[in-house]
PDB file of C-alpha atoms and ligand atoms in Angstrom:
ATOM      1  CA  UNK A   6     -21.107  15.087  -1.205  1.00 94.00           C
ATOM      2  CA  UNK A   7     -18.264  14.171   1.314  1.00 97.00           C
ATOM      3  CA  UNK A   8     -15.060  14.816  -1.232  1.00 98.00           C
ATOM      4  CA  UNK A   9     -12.095  11.725   0.560  1.00 98.00           C
ATOM      5  CA  UNK A  10      -8.695  11.307  -0.590  1.00 98.00           C
ATOM      6  CA  UNK A  11      -7.362   8.104  -0.006  1.00 98.00           C
ATOM      7  CA  UNK A  12      -3.065   7.653   0.279  1.00 98.00           C
ATOM      8  CA  UNK A  13      -1.831   4.753  -1.904  1.00 98.00           C
ATOM      9  CA  UNK A  14       0.913   2.434   0.536  1.00 98.00           C
ATOM     10  CA  UNK A  15       3.295   0.096   0.350  1.00 98.00           C
ATOM     11  CA  UNK A  16       2.851  -3.148   2.215  1.00 98.00           C
ATOM     12  CA  UNK A  17       5.771  -5.580   3.962  1.00 98.00           C
ATOM     13  CA  UNK A  18       8.494  -2.683   3.326  1.00 98.00           C
ATOM     14  CA  UNK A  19      10.742  -6.407   2.347  1.00 98.00           C
ATOM     15  CA  UNK A  20      11.504  -8.106   5.673  1.00 98.00           C
ATOM     16  CA  UNK A  21       7.917  -6.830   7.599  1.00 98.00           C
ATOM     17  CA  UNK A  22       5.801  -9.379   6.011  1.00 97.00           C
ATOM     18  CA  UNK A  23       1.748  -8.724   7.006  1.00 96.00           C
ATOM     19  CA  UNK A  24       3.482  -5.860   9.526  1.00 97.00           C
ATOM     20  CA  UNK A  25       4.541  -2.886   8.128  1.00 98.00           C
ATOM     21  CA  UNK A  26       3.801  -0.349   5.299  1.00 98.00           C
ATOM     22  CA  UNK A  27       3.864   2.761   5.052  1.00 98.00           C
ATOM     23  CA  UNK A  28       1.263   5.474   2.782  1.00 98.00           C
ATOM     24  CA  UNK A  29       2.438   7.870  -0.265  1.00 98.00           C
ATOM     25  CA  UNK A  30       1.924  10.476  -2.098  1.00 98.00           C
ATOM     26  CA  UNK A  31      -0.559   9.109  -4.593  1.00 98.00           C
ATOM     27  CA  UNK A  32      -4.003   9.830  -4.603  1.00 98.00           C
ATOM     28  CA  UNK A  33      -7.457   8.144  -5.168  1.00 98.00           C
ATOM     29  CA  UNK A  34     -10.415  10.217  -5.009  1.00 98.00           C
ATOM     30  CA  UNK A  35     -13.834   9.648  -3.745  1.00 98.00           C
ATOM     31  CA  UNK A  36     -17.026  11.071  -3.264  1.00 98.00           C
ATOM     32  CA  UNK A  37     -20.000  10.489  -1.936  1.00 97.00           C
ATOM     33  CA  UNK A  38     -23.473  10.832  -1.062  1.00 97.00           C
ATOM     34  CA  UNK A  39     -26.760   8.580   0.190  1.00 95.00           C
ATOM     35  CA  UNK A  40     -29.095   7.978  -2.374  1.00 95.00           C
ATOM     36  CA  UNK A  41     -32.149   5.415  -2.350  1.00 94.00           C
ATOM     37  CA  UNK A  42     -30.185   3.347  -5.660  1.00 96.00           C
ATOM     38  CA  UNK A  43     -25.939   2.451  -5.971  1.00 97.00           C
ATOM     39  CA  UNK A  44     -25.079   4.944  -8.511  1.00 97.00           C
ATOM     40  CA  UNK A  45     -21.281   5.185  -9.336  1.00 97.00           C
ATOM     41  CA  UNK A  46     -19.042   6.990 -11.823  1.00 97.00           C
ATOM     42  CA  UNK A  47     -15.850   6.455 -12.175  1.00 96.00           C
ATOM     43  CA  UNK A  48     -14.744   9.624 -12.847  1.00 96.00           C
ATOM     44  CA  UNK A  49     -11.486   8.404 -15.163  1.00 94.00           C
ATOM     45  CA  UNK A  50     -12.795   5.692 -16.709  1.00 92.00           C
ATOM     46  CA  UNK A  51     -10.832   3.428 -15.345  1.00 92.00           C
ATOM     47  CA  UNK A  52     -12.520  -0.021 -15.384  1.00 93.00           C
ATOM     48  CA  UNK A  53     -14.770  -0.267 -12.023  1.00 95.00           C
ATOM     49  CA  UNK A  54     -17.762  -2.563 -10.531  1.00 95.00           C
ATOM     50  CA  UNK A  55     -20.805  -0.511 -11.045  1.00 96.00           C
ATOM     51  CA  UNK A  56     -23.278  -2.217  -8.851  1.00 95.00           C
ATOM     52  CA  UNK A  57     -22.714  -3.333  -5.366  1.00 95.00           C
ATOM     53  CA  UNK A  58     -20.297  -5.467  -5.573  1.00 96.00           C
ATOM     54  CA  UNK A  59     -17.771  -2.628  -5.508  1.00 97.00           C
ATOM     55  CA  UNK A  60     -15.465  -2.783  -2.545  1.00 97.00           C
ATOM     56  CA  UNK A  61     -15.844   0.625  -1.870  1.00 98.00           C
ATOM     57  CA  UNK A  62     -19.487   0.203  -1.529  1.00 98.00           C
ATOM     58  CA  UNK A  63     -19.509  -2.979   0.384  1.00 97.00           C
ATOM     59  CA  UNK A  64     -17.287  -1.544   2.520  1.00 98.00           C
ATOM     60  CA  UNK A  65     -19.499   0.852   3.816  1.00 98.00           C
ATOM     61  CA  UNK A  66     -22.114  -1.465   3.974  1.00 97.00           C
ATOM     62  CA  UNK A  67     -20.199  -2.934   6.002  1.00 97.00           C
ATOM     63  CA  UNK A  68     -19.975   0.460   8.234  1.00 98.00           C
ATOM     64  CA  UNK A  69     -23.714   0.944   8.325  1.00 98.00           C
ATOM     65  CA  UNK A  70     -24.523  -2.591   9.810  1.00 97.00           C
ATOM     66  CA  UNK A  71     -22.055  -2.790  12.354  1.00 98.00           C
ATOM     67  CA  UNK A  72     -23.470   0.705  13.654  1.00 98.00           C
ATOM     68  CA  UNK A  73     -27.062  -0.645  13.214  1.00 98.00           C
ATOM     69  CA  UNK A  74     -27.983   0.374   9.466  1.00 96.00           C
ATOM     70  CA  UNK A  75     -28.868  -0.296   6.754  1.00 94.00           C
ATOM     71  CA  UNK A  76     -27.426   1.645   3.544  1.00 95.00           C
ATOM     72  CA  UNK A  77     -30.016   1.287   0.347  1.00 92.00           C
ATOM     73  CA  UNK A  78     -27.680   3.195  -1.985  1.00 96.00           C
ATOM     74  CA  UNK A  79     -24.691   5.644  -2.712  1.00 97.00           C
ATOM     75  CA  UNK A  80     -23.341   8.030  -5.317  1.00 97.00           C
ATOM     76  CA  UNK A  81     -20.215   7.637  -5.282  1.00 98.00           C
ATOM     77  CA  UNK A  82     -17.836   9.199  -8.136  1.00 98.00           C
ATOM     78  CA  UNK A  83     -14.107   7.876  -8.064  1.00 97.00           C
ATOM     79  CA  UNK A  84     -11.291   9.322  -8.835  1.00 97.00           C
ATOM     80  CA  UNK A  85      -8.491   6.274  -9.526  1.00 96.00           C
ATOM     81  CA  UNK A  86      -4.951   7.086  -9.880  1.00 97.00           C
ATOM     82  CA  UNK A  87      -2.983   4.231  -7.729  1.00 98.00           C
ATOM     83  CA  UNK A  88      -2.804   1.566 -10.419  1.00 97.00           C
ATOM     84  CA  UNK A  89      -4.760  -1.786  -9.509  1.00 96.00           C
ATOM     85  CA  UNK A  90      -3.129  -5.253  -8.740  1.00 96.00           C
ATOM     86  CA  UNK A  91       0.640  -3.563  -8.724  1.00 97.00           C
ATOM     87  CA  UNK A  92       1.297  -4.079  -5.095  1.00 98.00           C
ATOM     88  CA  UNK A  93       0.366  -0.125  -4.061  1.00 98.00           C
ATOM     89  CA  UNK A  94      -2.792  -0.604  -1.717  1.00 97.00           C
ATOM     90  CA  UNK A  95      -5.746   0.165  -4.726  1.00 97.00           C
ATOM     91  CA  UNK A  96      -8.186  -2.257  -2.554  1.00 96.00           C
ATOM     92  CA  UNK A  97      -7.111  -1.017   0.613  1.00 98.00           C
ATOM     93  CA  UNK A  98      -7.636   2.879  -0.956  1.00 98.00           C
ATOM     94  CA  UNK A  99     -11.483   1.630  -1.469  1.00 98.00           C
ATOM     95  CA  UNK A 100     -12.024   0.314   1.349  1.00 98.00           C
ATOM     96  CA  UNK A 101     -10.824   2.921   3.494  1.00 98.00           C
ATOM     97  CA  UNK A 102     -12.684   5.049   1.154  1.00 98.00           C
ATOM     98  CA  UNK A 103     -16.146   2.936   1.891  1.00 98.00           C
ATOM     99  CA  UNK A 104     -15.450   2.895   5.846  1.00 98.00           C
ATOM    100  CA  UNK A 105     -14.512   5.816   6.111  1.00 98.00           C
ATOM    101  CA  UNK A 106     -17.359   8.250   3.473  1.00 98.00           C
ATOM    102  CA  UNK A 107     -20.015   6.134   5.766  1.00 98.00           C
ATOM    103  CA  UNK A 108     -18.609   6.740   8.787  1.00 98.00           C
ATOM    104  CA  UNK A 109     -18.318  10.536   8.073  1.00 98.00           C
ATOM    105  CA  UNK A 110     -22.204  10.192   7.258  1.00 97.00           C
ATOM    106  CA  UNK A 111     -23.093   8.326   9.619  1.00 97.00           C
ATOM    107  CA  UNK A 112     -21.573  11.409  11.394  1.00 97.00           C
ATOM    108  CA  UNK A 113     -18.533   9.734  12.795  1.00 98.00           C
ATOM    109  CA  UNK A 114     -20.366   6.702  15.264  1.00 98.00           C
ATOM    110  CA  UNK A 115     -16.974   5.215  14.983  1.00 98.00           C
ATOM    111  CA  UNK A 116     -13.116   5.683  15.698  1.00 98.00           C
ATOM    112  CA  UNK A 117     -10.234   5.408  13.988  1.00 96.00           C
ATOM    113  CA  UNK A 118      -9.311   1.856  15.583  1.00 97.00           C
ATOM    114  CA  UNK A 119     -12.736   0.720  14.900  1.00 98.00           C
ATOM    115  CA  UNK A 120     -12.472   1.716  11.228  1.00 98.00           C
ATOM    116  CA  UNK A 121      -8.764  -0.188  11.368  1.00 98.00           C
ATOM    117  CA  UNK A 122     -10.030  -3.020  12.909  1.00 97.00           C
ATOM    118  CA  UNK A 123     -12.663  -3.387  10.521  1.00 97.00           C
ATOM    119  CA  UNK A 124     -10.668  -2.853   7.742  1.00 97.00           C
ATOM    120  CA  UNK A 125      -8.455  -5.631   8.178  1.00 96.00           C
ATOM    121  CA  UNK A 126     -10.934  -7.802   9.312  1.00 96.00           C
ATOM    122  CA  UNK A 127     -12.333  -6.742   5.321  1.00 96.00           C
ATOM    123  CA  UNK A 128      -8.632  -6.926   3.767  1.00 93.00           C
ATOM    124  CA  UNK A 129      -7.693 -10.423   5.835  1.00 91.00           C
ATOM    125  CA  UNK A 130      -3.725  -8.043   7.155  1.00 91.00           C
ATOM    126  CA  UNK A 131      -3.656  -5.105   8.087  1.00 96.00           C
ATOM    127  CA  UNK A 132      -0.473  -3.563   6.731  1.00 97.00           C
ATOM    128  CA  UNK A 133      -2.311  -1.735   3.644  1.00 97.00           C
ATOM    129  CA  UNK A 134      -5.202  -0.411   5.486  1.00 98.00           C
ATOM    130  CA  UNK A 135      -3.947   1.422   8.194  1.00 98.00           C
ATOM    131  CA  UNK A 136      -1.239   3.755   6.596  1.00 98.00           C
ATOM    132  CA  UNK A 137      -3.797   3.957   4.260  1.00 98.00           C
ATOM    133  CA  UNK A 138      -6.373   5.026   6.596  1.00 98.00           C
ATOM    134  CA  UNK A 139      -3.102   6.454   9.398  1.00 98.00           C
ATOM    135  CA  UNK A 140      -0.842   7.689   6.771  1.00 98.00           C
ATOM    136  CA  UNK A 141       3.280   7.863   7.688  1.00 98.00           C
ATOM    137  CA  UNK A 142       4.719   4.332   8.123  1.00 98.00           C
ATOM    138  CA  UNK A 143       2.619   1.582  10.482  1.00 98.00           C
ATOM    139  CA  UNK A 144       3.364  -1.099  13.035  1.00 98.00           C
ATOM    140  CA  UNK A 145       0.622  -3.246  12.612  1.00 97.00           C
ATOM    141  CA  UNK A 146      -0.482  -6.586  14.058  1.00 97.00           C
ATOM    142  CA  UNK A 147      -3.211  -8.797  13.534  1.00 96.00           C
ATOM    143  CA  UNK A 148      -4.137 -10.627  15.941  1.00 94.00           C
ATOM    144  CA  UNK A 149      -7.314 -12.219  14.066  1.00 88.00           C
ATOM    145  CA  UNK A 150      -9.942  -9.868  15.955  1.00 90.00           C
ATOM    146  CA  UNK A 151      -7.903  -6.926  16.330  1.00 96.00           C
ATOM    147  CA  UNK A 152      -5.204  -4.950  15.169  1.00 97.00           C
ATOM    148  CA  UNK A 153      -2.809  -3.346  17.209  1.00 98.00           C
ATOM    149  CA  UNK A 154      -0.558  -0.837  15.604  1.00 98.00           C
ATOM    150  CA  UNK A 155       1.383   2.570  16.329  1.00 98.00           C
ATOM    151  CA  UNK A 156       1.886   4.953  13.587  1.00 98.00           C
ATOM    152  CA  UNK A 157       4.728   6.954  12.980  1.00 97.00           C
ATOM    153  CA  UNK A 158       5.382  10.421  11.638  1.00 97.00           C
ATOM    154  CA  UNK A 159       7.666  10.380   9.349  1.00 95.00           C
ATOM    155  CA  UNK A 160      10.072  13.263   8.120  1.00 91.00           C
ATOM    156  CA  UNK A 161      13.017  12.304   6.159  1.00 87.00           C
ATOM    157  CA  UNK A 162      14.721  13.017   2.613  1.00 88.00           C
ATOM    158  CA  UNK A 163      13.994   9.734   1.016  1.00 96.00           C
ATOM    159  CA  UNK A 164      12.513   9.577  -2.187  1.00 97.00           C
ATOM    160  CA  UNK A 165      10.078   6.598  -2.971  1.00 98.00           C
ATOM    161  CA  UNK A 166      10.706   5.689  -6.438  1.00 98.00           C
ATOM    162  CA  UNK A 167       7.694   3.104  -7.748  1.00 98.00           C
ATOM    163  CA  UNK A 168       8.695   1.126 -10.668  1.00 98.00           C
ATOM    164  CA  UNK A 169       5.673   0.104 -11.735  1.00 98.00           C
ATOM    165  CA  UNK A 170       5.118  -2.841 -15.099  1.00 98.00           C
ATOM    166  CA  UNK A 171       1.906  -2.821 -16.881  1.00 97.00           C
ATOM    167  CA  UNK A 172       1.570  -6.470 -15.601  1.00 97.00           C
ATOM    168  CA  UNK A 173      -1.126  -7.392 -12.788  1.00 96.00           C
ATOM    169  CA  UNK A 174      -0.015  -9.662  -9.844  1.00 97.00           C
ATOM    170  CA  UNK A 175      -3.199 -10.282  -7.618  1.00 95.00           C
ATOM    171  CA  UNK A 176      -2.311 -11.167  -3.966  1.00 94.00           C
ATOM    172  CA  UNK A 177      -4.546 -14.100  -4.254  1.00 95.00           C
ATOM    173  CA  UNK A 178      -1.411 -15.650  -6.823  1.00 97.00           C
ATOM    174  CA  UNK A 179       1.402 -13.860  -4.837  1.00 97.00           C
ATOM    175  CA  UNK A 180       0.381 -15.423  -1.837  1.00 97.00           C
ATOM    176  CA  UNK A 181      -0.033 -18.729  -2.904  1.00 97.00           C
ATOM    177  CA  UNK A 182       3.749 -19.639  -4.316  1.00 97.00           C
ATOM    178  CA  UNK A 183       4.635 -19.038  -0.247  1.00 98.00           C
ATOM    179  CA  UNK A 184       5.786 -21.609   1.451  1.00 97.00           C
ATOM    180  CA  UNK A 185       3.973 -23.312   3.762  1.00 97.00           C
ATOM    181  CA  UNK A 186       6.898 -23.797   6.865  1.00 97.00           C
ATOM    182  CA  UNK A 187       9.998 -21.938   6.572  1.00 96.00           C
ATOM    183  CA  UNK A 188      13.135 -22.438   9.025  1.00 97.00           C
ATOM    184  CA  UNK A 189      13.777 -21.100  12.686  1.00 98.00           C
ATOM    185  CA  UNK A 190      16.574 -19.491  11.178  1.00 98.00           C
ATOM    186  CA  UNK A 191      14.823 -17.486   8.536  1.00 97.00           C
ATOM    187  CA  UNK A 192      12.376 -16.602  11.123  1.00 97.00           C
ATOM    188  CA  UNK A 193      15.070 -15.106  12.738  1.00 98.00           C
ATOM    189  CA  UNK A 194      16.771 -13.610   9.726  1.00 98.00           C
ATOM    190  CA  UNK A 195      13.309 -11.495   8.475  1.00 98.00           C
ATOM    191  CA  UNK A 196      12.068 -10.322  12.057  1.00 98.00           C
ATOM    192  CA  UNK A 197      15.215  -8.858  12.985  1.00 98.00           C
ATOM    193  CA  UNK A 198      15.956  -7.290   9.610  1.00 98.00           C
ATOM    194  CA  UNK A 199      11.978  -6.062  10.277  1.00 98.00           C
ATOM    195  CA  UNK A 200      13.323  -4.254  12.947  1.00 97.00           C
ATOM    196  CA  UNK A 201      16.381  -2.955  11.141  1.00 98.00           C
ATOM    197  CA  UNK A 202      14.574  -0.973   9.065  1.00 98.00           C
ATOM    198  CA  UNK A 203      11.432   0.669  10.519  1.00 95.00           C
ATOM    199  CA  UNK A 204      14.465   1.942  13.320  1.00 96.00           C
ATOM    200  CA  UNK A 205      16.631   2.883  11.169  1.00 97.00           C
ATOM    201  CA  UNK A 206      13.794   4.843   8.828  1.00 96.00           C
ATOM    202  CA  UNK A 207      13.072   6.153  12.007  1.00 96.00           C
ATOM    203  CA  UNK A 208      16.804   7.393  13.197  1.00 96.00           C
ATOM    204  CA  UNK A 209      18.392   8.025   9.509  1.00 96.00           C
ATOM    205  CA  UNK A 210      20.552   5.458   9.694  1.00 97.00           C
ATOM    206  CA  UNK A 211      19.938   4.822   5.622  1.00 97.00           C
ATOM    207  CA  UNK A 212      22.995   2.727   4.996  1.00 97.00           C
ATOM    208  CA  UNK A 213      21.059   0.083   7.178  1.00 98.00           C
ATOM    209  CA  UNK A 214      18.846   0.113   4.788  1.00 98.00           C
ATOM    210  CA  UNK A 215      19.027  -2.220   2.113  1.00 98.00           C
ATOM    211  CA  UNK A 216      19.936  -5.331   4.755  1.00 98.00           C
ATOM    212  CA  UNK A 217      16.685  -4.482   6.128  1.00 98.00           C
ATOM    213  CA  UNK A 218      15.214  -5.367   3.484  1.00 98.00           C
ATOM    214  CA  UNK A 219      15.987  -8.183   2.635  1.00 97.00           C
ATOM    215  CA  UNK A 220      13.993 -11.061   3.314  1.00 96.00           C
ATOM    216  CA  UNK A 221      13.513 -15.123   2.990  1.00 97.00           C
ATOM    217  CA  UNK A 222       9.691 -15.368   3.662  1.00 97.00           C
ATOM    218  CA  UNK A 223       8.073 -14.237   0.286  1.00 98.00           C
ATOM    219  CA  UNK A 224      10.317 -12.225  -1.969  1.00 98.00           C
ATOM    220  CA  UNK A 225      12.780 -14.579  -3.138  1.00 97.00           C
ATOM    221  CA  UNK A 226       9.250 -17.053  -4.016  1.00 98.00           C
ATOM    222  CA  UNK A 227       7.811 -13.793  -5.189  1.00 98.00           C
ATOM    223  CA  UNK A 228      10.703 -12.795  -8.294  1.00 98.00           C
ATOM    224  CA  UNK A 229       9.572 -15.616 -10.168  1.00 96.00           C
ATOM    225  CA  UNK A 230       6.030 -14.302 -10.762  1.00 98.00           C
ATOM    226  CA  UNK A 231       7.962 -10.620 -11.981  1.00 98.00           C
ATOM    227  CA  UNK A 232       9.732 -10.919 -14.842  1.00 98.00           C
ATOM    228  CA  UNK A 233      12.512  -8.590 -15.213  1.00 98.00           C
ATOM    229  CA  UNK A 234      12.336  -7.924 -11.208  1.00 98.00           C
ATOM    230  CA  UNK A 235      16.170  -9.090 -11.282  1.00 98.00           C
ATOM    231  CA  UNK A 236      16.991  -6.541 -13.605  1.00 98.00           C
ATOM    232  CA  UNK A 237      15.025  -3.508 -11.686  1.00 98.00           C
ATOM    233  CA  UNK A 238      16.463  -4.111  -8.604  1.00 98.00           C
ATOM    234  CA  UNK A 239      20.370  -4.108 -10.300  1.00 98.00           C
ATOM    235  CA  UNK A 240      19.688  -0.998 -11.870  1.00 98.00           C
ATOM    236  CA  UNK A 241      17.638   0.499  -8.866  1.00 98.00           C
ATOM    237  CA  UNK A 242      21.102  -0.300  -6.875  1.00 98.00           C
ATOM    238  CA  UNK A 243      23.602   0.940  -9.777  1.00 98.00           C
ATOM    239  CA  UNK A 244      21.767   4.291  -9.002  1.00 98.00           C
ATOM    240  CA  UNK A 245      22.289   4.405  -6.011  1.00 98.00           C
ATOM    241  CA  UNK A 246      19.306   3.275  -4.386  1.00 98.00           C
ATOM    242  CA  UNK A 247      19.299   3.327  -0.511  1.00 98.00           C
ATOM    243  CA  UNK A 248      16.814   0.011  -0.557  1.00 98.00           C
ATOM    244  CA  UNK A 249      15.034  -1.559  -3.304  1.00 98.00           C
ATOM    245  CA  UNK A 250      11.945  -4.098  -2.712  1.00 98.00           C
ATOM    246  CA  UNK A 251       8.640  -5.746  -3.931  1.00 98.00           C
ATOM    247  CA  UNK A 252       6.079  -3.469  -2.810  1.00 98.00           C
ATOM    248  CA  UNK A 253       3.185  -5.219  -0.713  1.00 98.00           C
ATOM    249  CA  UNK A 254       2.414  -8.894  -2.813  1.00 97.00           C
ATOM    250  CA  UNK A 255       4.065  -6.647  -6.403  1.00 96.00           C
ATOM    251  CA  UNK A 256       4.479  -6.589  -9.438  1.00 98.00           C
ATOM    252  CA  UNK A 257       6.151  -3.031  -8.272  1.00 98.00           C
ATOM    253  CA  UNK A 258       8.911  -2.844  -6.978  1.00 98.00           C
ATOM    254  CA  UNK A 259      10.327   0.168  -4.374  1.00 98.00           C
ATOM    255  CA  UNK A 260      13.397   1.645  -4.496  1.00 98.00           C
ATOM    256  CA  UNK A 261      14.385   4.159  -1.872  1.00 98.00           C
ATOM    257  CA  UNK A 262      17.016   7.164  -2.588  1.00 98.00           C
ATOM    258  CA  UNK A 263      18.136   9.875  -1.258  1.00 97.00           C
ATOM    259  CA  UNK A 264      16.524  13.245  -2.144  1.00 95.00           C
ATOM    260  CA  UNK A 265      20.113  15.041  -2.603  1.00 96.00           C
ATOM    261  CA  UNK A 266      20.389  11.568  -5.304  1.00 97.00           C
ATOM    262  CA  UNK A 267      18.904  14.964  -7.765  1.00 95.00           C
ATOM    263  CA  UNK A 268      18.548  12.545 -11.240  1.00 97.00           C
ATOM    264  CA  UNK A 269      17.863   9.079  -9.477  1.00 98.00           C
ATOM    265  CA  UNK A 270      14.449   8.541 -11.618  1.00 98.00           C
ATOM    266  CA  UNK A 271      15.669  10.073 -14.876  1.00 98.00           C
ATOM    267  CA  UNK A 272      18.421   7.753 -14.567  1.00 98.00           C
ATOM    268  CA  UNK A 273      16.268   4.590 -13.925  1.00 98.00           C
ATOM    269  CA  UNK A 274      14.020   5.703 -17.107  1.00 98.00           C
ATOM    270  CA  UNK A 275      16.983   5.591 -18.712  1.00 98.00           C
ATOM    271  CA  UNK A 276      18.192   2.297 -17.599  1.00 98.00           C
ATOM    272  CA  UNK A 277      15.081   0.074 -17.862  1.00 98.00           C
ATOM    273  CA  UNK A 278      14.687   1.641 -21.213  1.00 98.00           C
ATOM    274  CA  UNK A 279      17.982   0.217 -22.809  1.00 98.00           C
ATOM    275  CA  UNK A 280      17.576  -3.141 -20.401  1.00 98.00           C
ATOM    276  CA  UNK A 281      14.227  -3.768 -22.499  1.00 98.00           C
ATOM    277  CA  UNK A 282      12.097  -2.678 -19.717  1.00 98.00           C
ATOM    278  CA  UNK A 283      10.721   0.573 -20.918  1.00 97.00           C
ATOM    279  CA  UNK A 284       7.287   0.122 -20.121  1.00 98.00           C
ATOM    280  CA  UNK A 285       7.984  -0.262 -16.637  1.00 98.00           C
ATOM    281  CA  UNK A 286       6.320   3.586 -15.643  1.00 98.00           C
ATOM    282  CA  UNK A 287       8.671   5.248 -13.217  1.00 98.00           C
ATOM    283  CA  UNK A 288       6.764   7.311 -10.540  1.00 98.00           C
ATOM    284  CA  UNK A 289       8.730   9.630  -7.830  1.00 98.00           C
ATOM    285  CA  UNK A 290       6.500   9.489  -4.289  1.00 98.00           C
ATOM    286  CA  UNK A 291       6.908  10.856  -1.119  1.00 97.00           C
ATOM    287  CA  UNK A 292       5.505   9.809   2.448  1.00 97.00           C
ATOM    288  CA  UNK A 293       2.184  10.670   2.957  1.00 98.00           C
ATOM    289  CA  UNK A 294       1.999  11.464   6.999  1.00 98.00           C
ATOM    290  CA  UNK A 295      -1.806  12.234   6.877  1.00 98.00           C
ATOM    291  CA  UNK A 296      -3.229   9.590   6.057  1.00 98.00           C
ATOM    292  CA  UNK A 297      -7.005   9.687   4.624  1.00 98.00           C
ATOM    293  CA  UNK A 298      -8.108  13.288   4.778  1.00 98.00           C
ATOM    294  CA  UNK A 299     -11.575  14.371   3.786  1.00 97.00           C
ATOM    295  CA  UNK A 300     -11.274  17.326   1.511  1.00 94.00           C
TER     296      UNK A 300
HETATM  297  N1  HSE B 402       1.434  -7.951   3.581  1.00 69.84           N
HETATM  298  C1  HSE B 402       0.544  -8.647   2.004  1.00 69.84           C
HETATM  299  C2  HSE B 402       1.543  -9.452   0.841  1.00 69.84           C
HETATM  300  C3  HSE B 402       0.420  -7.738   1.347  1.00 69.84           C
HETATM  301  O1  HSE B 402       2.711  -9.578   0.922  1.00 69.84           O
HETATM  302  O2  HSE B 402       0.664 -10.568  -0.099  1.00 69.84           O
HETATM  303  C4  HSE B 402      -0.298  -7.427   0.163  1.00 69.84           C
HETATM  304  O3  HSE B 402      -1.720  -6.787   0.470  1.00 69.84           O
END
């Protein structure tokens, strides 16, 4: 059996809609071996499809097809620490696990570039899949056929604190609420902030992050789908967050804070409880620079 570790990811990073994403220190694990039938075990009892619709299996089968091989079955053991449908890249983690696992079983015929491309084609956008594979912060442009990307490792004293509600929000629903067209000035608003965010994160100019996460493409429309989100943003900023944004398509809100803001997570928990939002989980994470690894 091979064993793979895949990080959670946070996409968009505010203004970088469908283009920016980073990997975080929360991991799914997948064990995989070839078999003549499909046998899928959920080690932590998370409900997952146990037939050919399982996303890890689908992705593995796609890679086999690309390589001209037929996949007749797999034994999979999944451990799902990344909560599903919460904006932390759980489906991308499955896709990347399937592709990396299948590529390893076949003796690594495909390159990282190939896997970045395949995973974006399966998912539709690269901002979760690329950092799930590569780690760090990834800037990615998917031209419909190929992903043009840059991965940068990030060594900062920042904590990324995921504030995760107990309800789900499907990416489909969160994309359906977006406008078909936007104003020219709103396009400029976003592209300038997306560029500011990544350059400020990488150079340590953290006072820019709050401006950098502001956007007019998706967050204003998605706020209405996330009850309590405005209070969560206010609480994060009250306790000194550099920035807060909707992680991916939501509903998780990500707060970025300085490592020296020692009791940030505890203060958040306390304030959330007082605001009647005690069902939101607070999970303190760091940027993962390794991406998907065989362990
Ligand atoms: N960029 C995507 C979105 C991420 O915001 O819809 C979710 O997969």
